[in-house]
Amino acid sequence: MNPLKVLIVFDKPIPVLKYGGIQRIVWWLGKELTRQGHKVTFLVGEGSHCPFAEVKIYDPEEPLEKQIPEDIDVIHSYIPVMEPLKKPYLVHMESNTKKQEYDINTVFVSRNHAERHHAVCYVHNGLDPDDYGKPDFKKKNYLHFLGKAAWRVKNVKGAIEVAQKSNWRLHVIGGSRVNFHMGFRFTIDPRMRFHGMIGGERKNKVMNASSGLLFPVVWNEPFGIAITESMYFGCPVFATPYGSIPEIVDHESGFLTADKAELIKHLKDRPEYNARQIHERVMEYFSVKQMTESFLKLYERVMNGEQLNPAMPYFEKDSEPKFLPFG
């Protein structure tokens, strides 16, 4: 493929300083496209800067069409496209927003994510190994939880209970010991260590020494970067089988169940996993290189006038319960 001029549209600032899942995907994609010889322009939130690509500031008060440079070949948007665009484009859908209808060129982040929106087009998220360094496959005697603990769907309470009943120490990344959001929670147990919303080397250090990710979410996880970055460090994943998780975690890289007692028993048995093999699974299937190559194929399709889904994706209201079972 000849070098492309790609406009990446996102309404938040980049780079992200702490966790920021979507921001990191946006950054990694632009960086890898540039590495492969393509020219990237970011149209992103105020306060953004980037050493490898041109940055333009997105104005939410102006139509998107007016903010697109003339020489762009294709647009990769992380925000909804609300008006007709002259340039070929796709919309990258990262979350569970539960809108009623989506653009026909919407790309979801897992097969399950697409199917739940009556669509077929998806690309798994890929991480950039440069952000993580060398994994240490010698593990310590604790598990970690990674996610926004204030979101009840992430189920940090369930993770804490499972860790306590299976006699594991737990490091919680993304939450605090006292929480007032979406229901009061106060965790006394000193075996449960809370790190708050940390990123970069501090977060990597906790994951790199962990014996596994405890991730009993109670919603359909669209993708879950927390899963792949934990697996990058060789951590097996102990989770519920919801959303994209079975696409990422095979039987050699973790244990999936919605039965709390079954998960506790599995962890009590101190199962052995091959940390190096788990790491290699991420490098083979869930790296930024694989993600970018998949998107380049989709760019070619929309530039040829193809539609990425056979019909407009849509989400059926009330088709999913607010919280999926874990008990």
XYZ file of C-alpha atoms in Angstrom:
327
model
C 0.000 0.000 0.000
C 1.223 3.506 -0.849
C 1.724 5.871 2.112
C -1.583 7.324 3.297
C -2.485 10.637 4.878
C -4.667 9.663 7.833
C -6.697 12.038 9.999
C -7.400 10.649 13.488
C -10.280 12.452 15.208
C -10.796 12.373 18.966
C -12.354 14.962 21.267
C -10.040 14.422 24.275
C -6.418 15.574 24.765
C -3.479 13.294 24.032
C -1.220 11.885 25.357
C -2.897 10.656 28.529
C -1.023 11.139 31.801
C -2.508 8.291 33.850
C -4.728 5.401 32.696
C -6.989 6.593 29.858
C -7.707 3.490 27.796
C -9.090 5.069 24.615
C -6.492 7.837 24.597
C -3.737 5.253 24.610
C -5.307 3.368 21.694
C -5.513 6.626 19.731
C -1.853 7.392 20.490
C -0.591 3.887 19.727
C -2.431 3.742 16.399
C -1.024 7.085 15.265
C 2.471 6.108 16.353
C 2.380 2.752 14.524
C 0.909 4.263 11.346
C 3.755 6.766 11.370
C 6.309 4.016 11.975
C 4.970 2.195 8.919
C 5.504 5.277 6.748
C 2.063 6.873 6.740
C 1.431 10.554 7.551
C -0.820 11.078 10.547
C -2.643 14.233 11.569
C -4.416 14.293 14.922
C -7.594 16.378 15.244
C -7.881 16.140 19.027
C -8.833 17.908 22.241
C -7.328 21.133 23.503
C -4.014 20.710 25.308
C -2.768 17.934 23.018
C 0.793 17.578 21.759
C 2.661 14.903 19.809
C 6.290 14.521 18.640
C 5.567 12.206 15.678
C 2.454 13.735 14.057
C 0.833 17.072 13.315
C -1.750 18.166 15.870
C -4.846 20.231 15.149
C -7.310 21.172 17.873
C -10.827 19.823 17.477
C -13.591 22.412 17.858
C -16.854 20.787 19.017
C -18.777 23.908 17.948
C -17.737 23.563 14.297
C -18.927 20.890 11.827
C -16.340 18.162 11.429
C -16.345 18.591 7.648
C -14.957 22.128 8.000
C -12.043 20.883 10.141
C -10.739 18.230 7.728
C -7.549 19.177 5.831
C -7.849 19.009 2.039
C -5.033 16.514 1.496
C -6.375 13.784 3.808
C -6.922 10.330 2.258
C -8.988 8.719 5.001
C -10.535 9.677 8.352
C -10.395 7.489 11.452
C -12.885 8.975 13.915
C -13.307 8.113 17.579
C -16.357 10.361 17.813
C -19.720 9.916 16.059
C -19.905 11.290 12.519
C -23.056 13.377 12.515
C -22.940 14.834 9.007
C -21.972 13.666 5.499
C -18.223 13.736 4.882
C -16.544 14.128 1.494
C -13.552 12.002 2.498
C -13.665 8.226 3.140
C -14.020 7.484 6.844
C -14.676 4.910 9.530
C -15.905 5.318 13.093
C -14.034 3.409 15.800
C -16.452 2.417 18.572
C -14.669 1.562 21.837
C -17.374 1.443 24.497
C -20.869 0.314 25.462
C -22.800 3.526 24.830
C -26.122 1.825 24.001
C -27.108 4.329 21.362
C -29.961 3.163 19.181
C -28.186 3.419 15.817
C -24.601 3.642 14.568
C -22.863 4.632 11.350
C -22.643 1.853 8.775
C -18.833 2.234 8.777
C -18.570 1.614 12.522
C -15.739 -0.673 13.634
C -16.252 -2.404 16.969
C -13.484 -3.738 19.225
C -14.425 -7.418 19.446
C -16.616 -9.954 17.704
C -19.009 -9.962 20.663
C -19.121 -6.159 20.688
C -20.064 -6.146 17.001
C -22.626 -8.927 17.307
C -24.415 -7.173 20.163
C -24.855 -4.228 17.773
C -26.004 -6.402 14.847
C -22.733 -5.704 13.011
C -19.842 -7.726 11.602
C -16.863 -5.357 11.469
C -14.459 -5.392 14.401
C -10.752 -4.999 15.156
C -9.257 -6.121 18.461
C -7.378 -3.425 20.324
C -3.595 -3.757 20.294
C -1.080 -2.486 22.844
C 2.328 -0.960 22.206
C 5.097 -3.017 23.864
C 7.258 0.121 24.050
C 5.018 1.367 26.883
C 5.571 -1.675 29.072
C 9.192 -2.730 28.948
C 10.528 -6.200 29.658
C 8.183 -8.618 31.456
C 9.460 -10.442 34.536
C 8.085 -13.982 34.574
C 9.019 -14.578 38.231
C 5.826 -13.793 40.123
C 4.981 -12.791 43.679
C 2.174 -14.048 45.871
C -0.552 -11.543 45.025
C -3.203 -10.843 42.411
C -4.217 -7.494 40.979
C -7.435 -5.818 39.885
C -7.231 -3.175 37.162
C -10.083 -0.863 36.201
C -12.176 2.090 37.332
C -13.288 0.652 40.649
C -16.014 3.286 41.025
C -17.858 1.665 38.097
C -20.066 -1.034 39.629
C -19.893 -3.070 36.407
C -16.164 -3.578 37.047
C -17.121 -5.357 40.289
C -14.192 -4.535 42.552
C -16.327 -5.702 45.507
C -16.555 -9.134 43.908
C -12.819 -9.165 43.264
C -12.084 -8.291 46.904
C -14.421 -11.007 48.176
C -12.885 -13.644 45.895
C -9.353 -12.662 46.936
C -10.237 -12.786 50.627
C -11.977 -16.181 50.439
C -9.199 -17.720 48.341
C -6.462 -16.325 50.644
C -4.768 -14.114 48.072
C -3.468 -10.619 48.649
C -4.955 -8.176 46.137
C -3.518 -4.971 44.695
C -6.300 -2.720 43.372
C -5.216 -0.408 40.563
C -7.890 2.178 39.790
C -9.617 2.464 43.147
C -9.284 3.608 46.755
C -9.957 1.983 50.124
C -12.947 4.276 50.705
C -15.396 4.814 47.872
C -18.533 6.992 47.843
C -19.388 6.615 44.163
C -22.302 4.392 43.133
C -22.683 2.965 46.656
C -20.496 3.295 49.763
C -17.579 0.861 50.150
C -14.923 0.776 52.859
C -12.341 -2.019 52.806
C -10.582 -2.632 56.138
C -8.580 -5.748 55.228
C -4.846 -4.773 55.072
C -4.233 -7.600 52.568
C -6.138 -5.471 50.076
C -3.799 -2.712 48.858
C -5.214 0.259 46.927
C -3.080 2.234 44.467
C -5.632 4.705 43.076
C -5.570 5.843 39.449
C -1.930 5.280 38.563
C -0.282 4.869 35.185
C 3.083 4.441 33.514
C 5.923 2.786 35.409
C 4.030 2.656 38.717
C 1.203 0.640 37.188
C 3.597 -1.547 35.190
C 5.573 -2.408 38.320
C 2.473 -3.716 40.119
C 1.380 -5.812 37.129
C 4.858 -7.119 36.386
C 5.148 -8.754 39.828
C 1.549 -10.013 39.998
C 0.505 -13.653 39.817
C -2.665 -12.831 37.917
C -5.471 -10.427 37.047
C -8.717 -10.811 38.996
C -11.411 -9.340 36.750
C -14.973 -10.482 37.629
C -16.822 -7.841 35.589
C -20.629 -7.956 35.525
C -21.190 -6.426 32.096
C -20.280 -7.322 28.529
C -16.707 -6.033 28.375
C -16.246 -4.402 24.925
C -12.553 -5.317 24.875
C -10.617 -4.716 28.086
C -7.101 -3.335 27.651
C -6.588 -4.234 31.314
C -6.680 -7.864 30.224
C -4.100 -7.701 27.450
C -1.667 -5.480 29.322
C -1.809 -7.849 32.305
C -1.245 -10.806 29.959
C 1.695 -8.920 28.414
C 3.406 -9.310 31.802
C 2.586 -13.016 31.820
C -0.370 -12.740 34.193
C -3.151 -15.305 33.833
C -6.656 -13.824 33.888
C -9.337 -14.957 36.346
C -12.561 -13.422 35.100
C -16.193 -13.751 34.170
C -16.892 -14.993 30.608
C -18.669 -11.831 29.476
C -18.359 -9.791 26.306
C -15.002 -10.023 24.574
C -13.186 -11.851 27.363
C -13.453 -15.379 25.867
C -11.958 -13.997 22.621
C -8.871 -12.850 24.517
C -8.386 -15.424 27.274
C -8.003 -19.059 26.207
C -7.784 -22.041 28.578
C -3.988 -21.736 28.750
C -4.021 -18.071 29.759
C -6.686 -18.006 32.451
C -9.910 -19.292 33.943
C -13.367 -17.908 33.144
C -16.515 -18.495 35.165
C -19.534 -16.583 36.471
C -19.685 -18.932 39.478
C -18.027 -17.182 42.423
C -17.483 -20.406 44.386
C -15.882 -22.067 41.368
C -13.490 -19.138 40.926
C -12.564 -19.190 44.622
C -11.845 -22.933 44.476
C -9.687 -22.504 41.361
C -7.604 -19.827 43.072
C -7.288 -21.818 46.297
C -5.695 -24.618 44.287
C -2.900 -22.194 43.240
C -2.953 -23.230 39.559
C 0.243 -23.029 37.519
C 0.306 -21.102 34.238
C 3.074 -20.544 31.713
C 3.752 -16.811 32.027
C 5.968 -16.657 28.947
C 3.310 -18.354 26.825
C 0.663 -15.883 28.012
C 2.959 -13.004 27.053
C 3.559 -14.520 23.617
C -0.204 -14.791 23.020
C -0.517 -11.018 23.430
C 2.408 -10.350 21.131
C 0.933 -12.609 18.449
C -2.691 -11.485 18.524
C -3.097 -8.246 20.500
C -0.242 -5.883 19.644
C -0.509 -2.468 18.004
C 1.110 -3.908 14.885
C -1.737 -6.405 14.352
C -4.341 -3.727 15.113
C -2.817 -1.240 12.667
C -2.514 -3.767 9.863
C -6.200 -4.614 10.302
C -7.162 -0.959 10.097
C -5.068 -0.415 6.982
C -7.171 -3.083 5.260
C -10.340 -1.281 6.349
C -8.984 2.076 5.128
C -8.494 0.506 1.721
C -12.074 -0.782 1.732
C -13.696 2.567 2.591
C -11.419 4.351 0.093
C -12.797 1.952 -2.522
C -16.329 2.967 -1.596
C -17.217 -0.164 0.371
C -19.433 -0.158 3.463
C -17.982 -2.006 6.442
C -21.236 -3.507 7.701
C -24.066 -4.946 5.585
C -26.622 -2.744 7.371
C -26.703 0.067 9.927
C -25.565 -1.293 13.304
C -28.042 -0.782 16.113
C -28.500 -1.646 19.752
C -31.782 -2.973 21.081
C -32.816 -1.017 24.138
C -33.226 -3.176 27.263
C -31.697 -6.176 25.467
C -29.155 -6.605 28.278
C -29.589 -6.445 32.068
C -27.780 -3.662 33.886
C -25.637 -6.190 35.772
C -24.808 -9.709 34.631
C -24.725 -12.588 37.169
C -21.778 -13.310 39.442
C -22.604 -15.526 42.366
